[in-house]
Amino acid sequence: AVAAAEVPANSPAGPWEGRWKSSFNGHEGPLWCILTPTPDQPGSYDFRYRAGWGALKFGDYTTTVKPEGTATNWTVTDTMDLPGGFGTYSIKGSVTPKTFSASFKSDGGDHGTMTLTRPE
């Protein structure tokens, strides 16, 4: 879905791909995200993540975020409960039309980084 999604000009919305890495336990994996305007919530965006870890394990997570900042330079702060007992994670970062970087922290002690770029 990320590869097929359109990259809008001068907007952080659209497709992203990259990696997440835990500073807590060294685990890491691929990460994809598509940012789309949330229907019926002006100024909010659905962040639809797909994260990989271990051998062929993937999780899909969607959270709605109301970014702060300008139309092209967002600060994002969010908390989401992951399914499957993975806990509650908070995310803080920035998204521009060309960069997406954030840190994450869980209520279970896990913490690390997410770094994404536009798909080629």
CSV table of N, CA and C in Angstrom, one decimal:
chain,number,residue,atom,x,y,z
A,1,ALA,N,0.8,-1.2,0.0
A,1,ALA,CA,0.0,0.0,0.0
A,1,ALA,C,0.9,1.3,0.0
A,2,VAL,N,2.0,1.2,0.7
A,2,VAL,CA,2.9,2.4,0.8
A,2,VAL,C,3.4,2.7,-0.6
A,3,ALA,N,3.9,1.6,-1.3
A,3,ALA,CA,4.5,1.8,-2.7
A,3,ALA,C,3.5,2.4,-3.6
A,4,ALA,N,2.2,2.1,-3.5
A,4,ALA,CA,1.2,2.5,-4.4
A,4,ALA,C,0.6,3.9,-4.1
A,5,ALA,N,0.8,4.4,-2.8
A,5,ALA,CA,0.2,5.6,-2.4
A,5,ALA,C,0.9,6.8,-3.0
A,6,GLU,N,0.1,7.8,-3.3
A,6,GLU,CA,0.6,9.0,-3.9
A,6,GLU,C,1.3,9.9,-2.9
A,7,VAL,N,2.5,10.5,-3.3
A,7,VAL,CA,3.2,11.4,-2.5
A,7,VAL,C,2.7,12.9,-2.8
A,8,PRO,N,2.0,13.5,-1.9
A,8,PRO,CA,1.5,14.9,-2.3
A,8,PRO,C,2.7,15.9,-2.2
A,9,ALA,N,2.6,16.8,-3.1
A,9,ALA,CA,3.7,17.9,-3.1
A,9,ALA,C,3.6,18.8,-1.9
A,10,ASN,N,4.7,19.1,-1.2
A,10,ASN,CA,4.7,20.0,-0.1
A,10,ASN,C,3.8,19.7,1.0
A,11,SER,N,3.7,18.4,1.3
A,11,SER,CA,2.8,18.0,2.5
A,11,SER,C,3.5,16.8,3.1
A,12,PRO,N,3.4,16.7,4.5
A,12,PRO,CA,3.9,15.5,5.2
A,12,PRO,C,2.9,14.3,4.9
A,13,ALA,N,1.7,14.5,4.4
A,13,ALA,CA,0.8,13.4,4.2
A,13,ALA,C,1.3,12.5,3.2
A,14,GLY,N,0.8,11.2,3.1
A,14,GLY,CA,1.2,10.3,2.1
A,14,GLY,C,2.0,9.1,2.7
A,15,PRO,N,2.7,8.4,1.9
A,15,PRO,CA,3.4,7.2,2.3
A,15,PRO,C,4.8,7.4,2.9
A,16,TRP,N,5.2,6.6,3.8
A,16,TRP,CA,6.5,6.6,4.4
A,16,TRP,C,7.0,5.1,4.6
A,17,GLU,N,8.3,5.0,4.6
A,17,GLU,CA,8.9,3.7,4.9
A,17,GLU,C,10.2,3.9,5.7
A,18,GLY,N,10.6,2.9,6.5
A,18,GLY,CA,11.8,3.1,7.3
A,18,GLY,C,12.0,1.9,8.3
A,19,ARG,N,12.5,2.3,9.5
A,19,ARG,CA,12.8,1.3,10.5
A,19,ARG,C,12.5,1.9,11.9
A,20,TRP,N,12.2,1.0,12.8
A,20,TRP,CA,12.1,1.3,14.2
A,20,TRP,C,13.2,0.5,14.9
A,21,LYS,N,13.7,1.1,16.0
A,21,LYS,CA,14.8,0.4,16.8
A,21,LYS,C,14.6,0.7,18.2
A,22,SER,N,14.6,-0.4,19.0
A,22,SER,CA,14.5,-0.2,20.5
A,22,SER,C,15.9,0.0,21.1
A,23,SER,N,16.0,1.0,21.9
A,23,SER,CA,17.2,1.3,22.7
A,23,SER,C,17.2,0.4,24.0
A,24,PHE,N,16.0,-0.1,24.3
A,24,PHE,CA,15.8,-0.9,25.5
A,24,PHE,C,16.4,-2.3,25.4
A,25,ASN,N,16.1,-3.0,24.2
A,25,ASN,CA,16.5,-4.4,24.1
A,25,ASN,C,17.2,-4.6,22.8
A,26,GLY,N,17.4,-3.6,21.9
A,26,GLY,CA,18.1,-3.8,20.7
A,26,GLY,C,17.3,-4.3,19.5
A,27,HIS,N,16.0,-4.7,19.8
A,27,HIS,CA,15.2,-5.2,18.7
A,27,HIS,C,15.0,-4.1,17.7
A,28,GLU,N,14.8,-4.5,16.4
A,28,GLU,CA,14.5,-3.5,15.4
A,28,GLU,C,13.8,-4.2,14.2
A,29,GLY,N,13.2,-3.4,13.4
A,29,GLY,CA,12.5,-4.0,12.2
A,29,GLY,C,12.0,-2.9,11.3
A,30,PRO,N,11.4,-3.4,10.2
A,30,PRO,CA,10.9,-2.5,9.2
A,30,PRO,C,9.7,-1.8,9.7
A,31,LEU,N,9.4,-0.6,9.1
A,31,LEU,CA,8.2,0.2,9.5
A,31,LEU,C,7.7,0.9,8.2
A,32,TRP,N,6.4,0.9,8.1
A,32,TRP,CA,5.7,1.6,7.0
A,32,TRP,C,4.6,2.5,7.6
A,33,CYS,N,4.3,3.6,7.0
A,33,CYS,CA,3.2,4.4,7.5
A,33,CYS,C,2.6,5.2,6.4
A,34,ILE,N,1.3,5.3,6.4
A,34,ILE,CA,0.6,6.2,5.5
A,34,ILE,C,-0.2,7.2,6.3
A,35,LEU,N,0.0,8.5,6.0
A,35,LEU,CA,-0.7,9.6,6.7
A,35,LEU,C,-1.8,10.1,5.8
A,36,THR,N,-3.0,10.0,6.2
A,36,THR,CA,-4.2,10.5,5.5
A,36,THR,C,-5.1,11.4,6.3
A,37,PRO,N,-5.7,12.4,5.7
A,37,PRO,CA,-6.6,13.2,6.5
A,37,PRO,C,-7.7,12.3,7.1
A,38,THR,N,-8.1,12.6,8.4
A,38,THR,CA,-9.1,11.9,9.0
A,38,THR,C,-10.5,12.4,8.6
A,39,PRO,N,-11.3,11.6,8.1
A,39,PRO,CA,-12.7,12.1,7.7
A,39,PRO,C,-13.4,12.6,8.9
A,40,ASP,N,-14.1,13.7,8.7
A,40,ASP,CA,-14.9,14.4,9.8
A,40,ASP,C,-14.1,14.9,10.9
A,41,GLN,N,-12.8,15.0,10.8
A,41,GLN,CA,-12.0,15.6,11.9
A,41,GLN,C,-11.0,16.6,11.2
A,42,PRO,N,-11.4,17.8,10.9
A,42,PRO,CA,-10.5,18.7,10.2
A,42,PRO,C,-9.2,18.9,11.0
A,43,GLY,N,-8.1,18.9,10.3
A,43,GLY,CA,-6.8,19.1,10.9
A,43,GLY,C,-6.2,17.9,11.5
A,44,SER,N,-6.9,16.7,11.5
A,44,SER,CA,-6.4,15.5,12.1
A,44,SER,C,-6.0,14.5,11.0
A,45,TYR,N,-5.1,13.6,11.3
A,45,TYR,CA,-4.6,12.7,10.3
A,45,TYR,C,-4.6,11.3,10.9
A,46,ASP,N,-4.9,10.3,10.1
A,46,ASP,CA,-4.8,8.9,10.5
A,46,ASP,C,-3.4,8.5,10.1
A,47,PHE,N,-2.6,8.0,11.1
A,47,PHE,CA,-1.3,7.4,10.9
A,47,PHE,C,-1.5,5.9,10.9
A,48,ARG,N,-1.4,5.3,9.8
A,48,ARG,CA,-1.6,3.9,9.6
A,48,ARG,C,-0.2,3.2,9.5
A,49,TYR,N,0.2,2.5,10.6
A,49,TYR,CA,1.5,1.9,10.7
A,49,TYR,C,1.4,0.4,10.4
A,50,ARG,N,2.5,-0.1,9.8
A,50,ARG,CA,2.7,-1.6,9.7
A,50,ARG,C,4.2,-1.8,10.1
A,51,ALA,N,4.3,-2.5,11.2
A,51,ALA,CA,5.7,-2.7,11.8
A,51,ALA,C,6.0,-4.2,11.7
A,52,GLY,N,7.3,-4.5,11.5
A,52,GLY,CA,7.7,-5.9,11.4
A,52,GLY,C,8.7,-6.1,12.5
A,53,TRP,N,8.8,-7.4,13.0
A,53,TRP,CA,9.8,-7.8,14.0
A,53,TRP,C,9.8,-9.3,13.9
A,54,GLY,N,11.0,-9.8,14.3
A,54,GLY,CA,11.2,-11.3,14.3
A,54,GLY,C,11.0,-11.9,13.0
A,55,ALA,N,10.8,-13.2,12.9
A,55,ALA,CA,10.7,-13.9,11.7
A,55,ALA,C,9.2,-13.8,11.2
A,56,LEU,N,9.0,-13.0,10.2
A,56,LEU,CA,7.7,-12.9,9.5
A,56,LEU,C,6.6,-12.5,10.4
A,57,LYS,N,6.8,-11.7,11.4
A,57,LYS,CA,5.7,-11.2,12.3
A,57,LYS,C,5.5,-9.7,12.0
A,58,PHE,N,4.2,-9.3,11.8
A,58,PHE,CA,3.9,-8.0,11.5
A,58,PHE,C,2.7,-7.5,12.3
A,59,GLY,N,2.6,-6.3,12.6
A,59,GLY,CA,1.5,-5.7,13.3
A,59,GLY,C,1.0,-4.5,12.6
A,60,ASP,N,-0.3,-4.3,12.5
A,60,ASP,CA,-0.9,-3.1,11.9
A,60,ASP,C,-1.6,-2.3,13.0
A,61,TYR,N,-1.3,-1.0,13.0
A,61,TYR,CA,-1.8,-0.1,14.0
A,61,TYR,C,-2.2,1.2,13.3
A,62,THR,N,-3.4,1.7,13.7
A,62,THR,CA,-3.8,3.0,13.2
A,62,THR,C,-4.1,3.9,14.4
A,63,THR,N,-3.7,5.2,14.4
A,63,THR,CA,-4.0,6.1,15.4
A,63,THR,C,-4.3,7.5,14.7
A,64,THR,N,-5.1,8.3,15.3
A,64,THR,CA,-5.5,9.6,14.8
A,64,THR,C,-4.7,10.6,15.6
A,65,VAL,N,-4.1,11.5,14.9
A,65,VAL,CA,-3.2,12.5,15.5
A,65,VAL,C,-3.6,13.9,14.9
A,66,LYS,N,-3.6,14.9,15.7
A,66,LYS,CA,-3.8,16.3,15.3
A,66,LYS,C,-2.4,17.0,15.4
A,67,PRO,N,-1.7,17.0,14.3
A,67,PRO,CA,-0.4,17.6,14.3
A,67,PRO,C,-0.4,19.1,14.7
A,68,GLU,N,0.7,19.6,15.3
A,68,GLU,CA,0.8,21.0,15.5
A,68,GLU,C,1.9,21.5,14.6
A,69,GLY,N,1.9,22.8,14.4
A,69,GLY,CA,2.9,23.4,13.5
A,69,GLY,C,2.3,24.0,12.3
A,70,THR,N,3.0,24.0,11.2
A,70,THR,CA,2.6,24.5,9.9
A,70,THR,C,2.1,23.5,9.0
A,71,ALA,N,1.6,23.9,7.8
A,71,ALA,CA,1.1,22.9,6.8
A,71,ALA,C,2.3,22.0,6.3
A,72,THR,N,3.5,22.4,6.4
A,72,THR,CA,4.6,21.6,5.9
A,72,THR,C,5.6,21.1,7.0
A,73,ASN,N,5.4,21.5,8.2
A,73,ASN,CA,6.3,21.1,9.3
A,73,ASN,C,5.5,20.8,10.6
A,74,TRP,N,5.3,19.5,10.8
A,74,TRP,CA,4.4,19.0,11.9
A,74,TRP,C,5.2,18.6,13.1
A,75,THR,N,4.7,18.8,14.2
A,75,THR,CA,5.1,18.2,15.5
A,75,THR,C,4.0,17.3,15.8
A,76,VAL,N,4.4,16.0,16.1
A,76,VAL,CA,3.3,15.0,16.4
A,76,VAL,C,3.6,14.4,17.8
A,77,THR,N,2.6,14.3,18.6
A,77,THR,CA,2.6,13.7,19.9
A,77,THR,C,1.3,12.9,20.0
A,78,ASP,N,1.5,11.6,20.4
A,78,ASP,CA,0.4,10.7,20.5
A,78,ASP,C,0.6,9.6,21.5
A,79,THR,N,-0.4,9.0,21.9
A,79,THR,CA,-0.4,7.8,22.8
A,79,THR,C,-1.3,6.8,22.2
A,80,MET,N,-0.9,5.5,22.0
A,80,MET,CA,-1.8,4.5,21.5
A,80,MET,C,-1.6,3.2,22.2
A,81,ASP,N,-2.7,2.5,22.4
A,81,ASP,CA,-2.7,1.2,23.0
A,81,ASP,C,-2.5,0.2,21.9
A,82,LEU,N,-1.5,-0.6,21.9
A,82,LEU,CA,-1.2,-1.6,20.9
A,82,LEU,C,-2.0,-2.9,21.2
A,83,PRO,N,-2.6,-3.5,20.2
A,83,PRO,CA,-3.3,-4.8,20.4
A,83,PRO,C,-2.4,-5.9,20.8
A,84,GLY,N,-2.9,-7.0,21.3
A,84,GLY,CA,-2.1,-8.1,21.6
A,84,GLY,C,-1.3,-8.1,22.9
A,85,GLY,N,-1.7,-7.1,23.8
A,85,GLY,CA,-1.0,-7.0,25.0
A,85,GLY,C,0.4,-6.4,24.9
A,86,PHE,N,0.7,-5.6,23.8
A,86,PHE,CA,2.0,-5.0,23.7
A,86,PHE,C,2.1,-3.7,24.5
A,87,GLY,N,1.0,-3.2,25.1
A,87,GLY,CA,1.1,-2.1,26.0
A,87,GLY,C,0.7,-0.8,25.3
A,88,THR,N,0.9,0.3,26.1
A,88,THR,CA,0.6,1.6,25.7
A,88,THR,C,1.9,2.3,25.3
A,89,TYR,N,1.9,2.9,24.1
A,89,TYR,CA,3.1,3.6,23.6
A,89,TYR,C,2.8,5.0,23.4
A,90,SER,N,3.8,5.9,23.7
A,90,SER,CA,3.7,7.3,23.4
A,90,SER,C,4.8,7.6,22.3
A,91,ILE,N,4.4,8.5,21.4
A,91,ILE,CA,5.3,8.9,20.3
A,91,ILE,C,5.4,10.4,20.3
A,92,LYS,N,6.6,10.8,20.0
A,92,LYS,CA,6.9,12.3,19.9
A,92,LYS,C,7.9,12.5,18.8
A,93,GLY,N,7.5,13.3,17.8
A,93,GLY,CA,8.5,13.5,16.7
A,93,GLY,C,8.1,14.6,15.8
A,94,SER,N,8.7,14.6,14.6
A,94,SER,CA,8.4,15.7,13.6
A,94,SER,C,8.3,15.0,12.2
A,95,VAL,N,7.5,15.7,11.4
A,95,VAL,CA,7.2,15.2,10.0
A,95,VAL,C,7.2,16.4,9.1
A,96,THR,N,8.0,16.4,8.1
A,96,THR,CA,8.0,17.4,7.0
A,96,THR,C,7.7,16.7,5.7
A,97,PRO,N,7.7,17.4,4.6
A,97,PRO,CA,7.4,16.7,3.3
A,97,PRO,C,8.5,15.6,3.0
A,98,LYS,N,9.7,15.7,3.6
A,98,LYS,CA,10.8,14.8,3.2
A,98,LYS,C,11.4,14.0,4.4
A,99,THR,N,11.0,14.3,5.7
A,99,THR,CA,11.5,13.6,6.8
A,99,THR,C,10.4,13.2,7.8
A,100,PHE,N,10.6,12.1,8.5
A,100,PHE,CA,9.7,11.6,9.5
A,100,PHE,C,10.5,10.9,10.5
A,101,SER,N,10.7,11.5,11.7
A,101,SER,CA,11.5,10.9,12.8
A,101,SER,C,10.8,11.1,14.1
A,102,ALA,N,10.8,10.1,14.9
A,102,ALA,CA,10.1,10.2,16.2
A,102,ALA,C,10.8,9.2,17.2
A,103,SER,N,10.5,9.5,18.4
A,103,SER,CA,11.0,8.6,19.5
A,103,SER,C,9.7,8.0,20.1
A,104,PHE,N,9.9,6.8,20.6
A,104,PHE,CA,8.7,6.1,21.2
A,104,PHE,C,9.1,5.6,22.6
A,105,LYS,N,8.1,5.4,23.4
A,105,LYS,CA,8.3,5.0,24.8
A,105,LYS,C,7.1,4.2,25.2
A,106,SER,N,7.3,3.1,25.9
A,106,SER,CA,6.1,2.3,26.3
A,106,SER,C,6.0,2.3,27.8
A,107,ASP,N,4.8,1.9,28.3
A,107,ASP,CA,4.6,1.9,29.7
A,107,ASP,C,5.3,0.7,30.4
A,108,GLY,N,5.9,-0.2,29.5
A,108,GLY,CA,6.6,-1.3,30.0
A,108,GLY,C,8.1,-1.1,30.0
A,109,GLY,N,8.6,0.1,29.7
A,109,GLY,CA,10.0,0.4,29.7
A,109,GLY,C,10.7,0.4,28.3
A,110,ASP,N,10.1,-0.1,27.3
A,110,ASP,CA,10.7,-0.1,26.0
A,110,ASP,C,10.7,1.4,25.5
A,111,HIS,N,11.8,1.7,24.8
A,111,HIS,CA,11.9,3.0,24.2
A,111,HIS,C,12.9,3.0,23.0
A,112,GLY,N,12.7,3.9,22.1
A,112,GLY,CA,13.6,3.9,20.9
A,112,GLY,C,13.2,4.9,19.9
A,113,THR,N,13.6,4.6,18.6
A,113,THR,CA,13.4,5.6,17.6
A,113,THR,C,12.7,5.0,16.4
A,114,MET,N,12.1,5.9,15.6
A,114,MET,CA,11.5,5.5,14.3
A,114,MET,C,12.0,6.5,13.3
A,115,THR,N,12.6,6.0,12.2
A,115,THR,CA,13.1,6.9,11.2
A,115,THR,C,12.5,6.5,9.8
A,116,LEU,N,11.8,7.3,9.1
A,116,LEU,CA,11.2,7.0,7.9
A,116,LEU,C,11.5,8.0,6.8
A,117,THR,N,11.5,7.6,5.5
A,117,THR,CA,11.7,8.4,4.4
A,117,THR,C,10.6,8.1,3.4
A,118,ARG,N,10.5,8.9,2.3
A,118,ARG,CA,9.6,8.6,1.3
A,118,ARG,C,10.0,7.4,0.5
A,119,PRO,N,9.1,6.6,0.1
A,119,PRO,CA,9.4,5.4,-0.8
A,119,PRO,C,9.9,5.9,-2.1
A,120,GLU,N,10.9,5.1,-2.7
A,120,GLU,CA,11.4,5.4,-4.0
A,120,GLU,C,10.7,4.7,-5.1
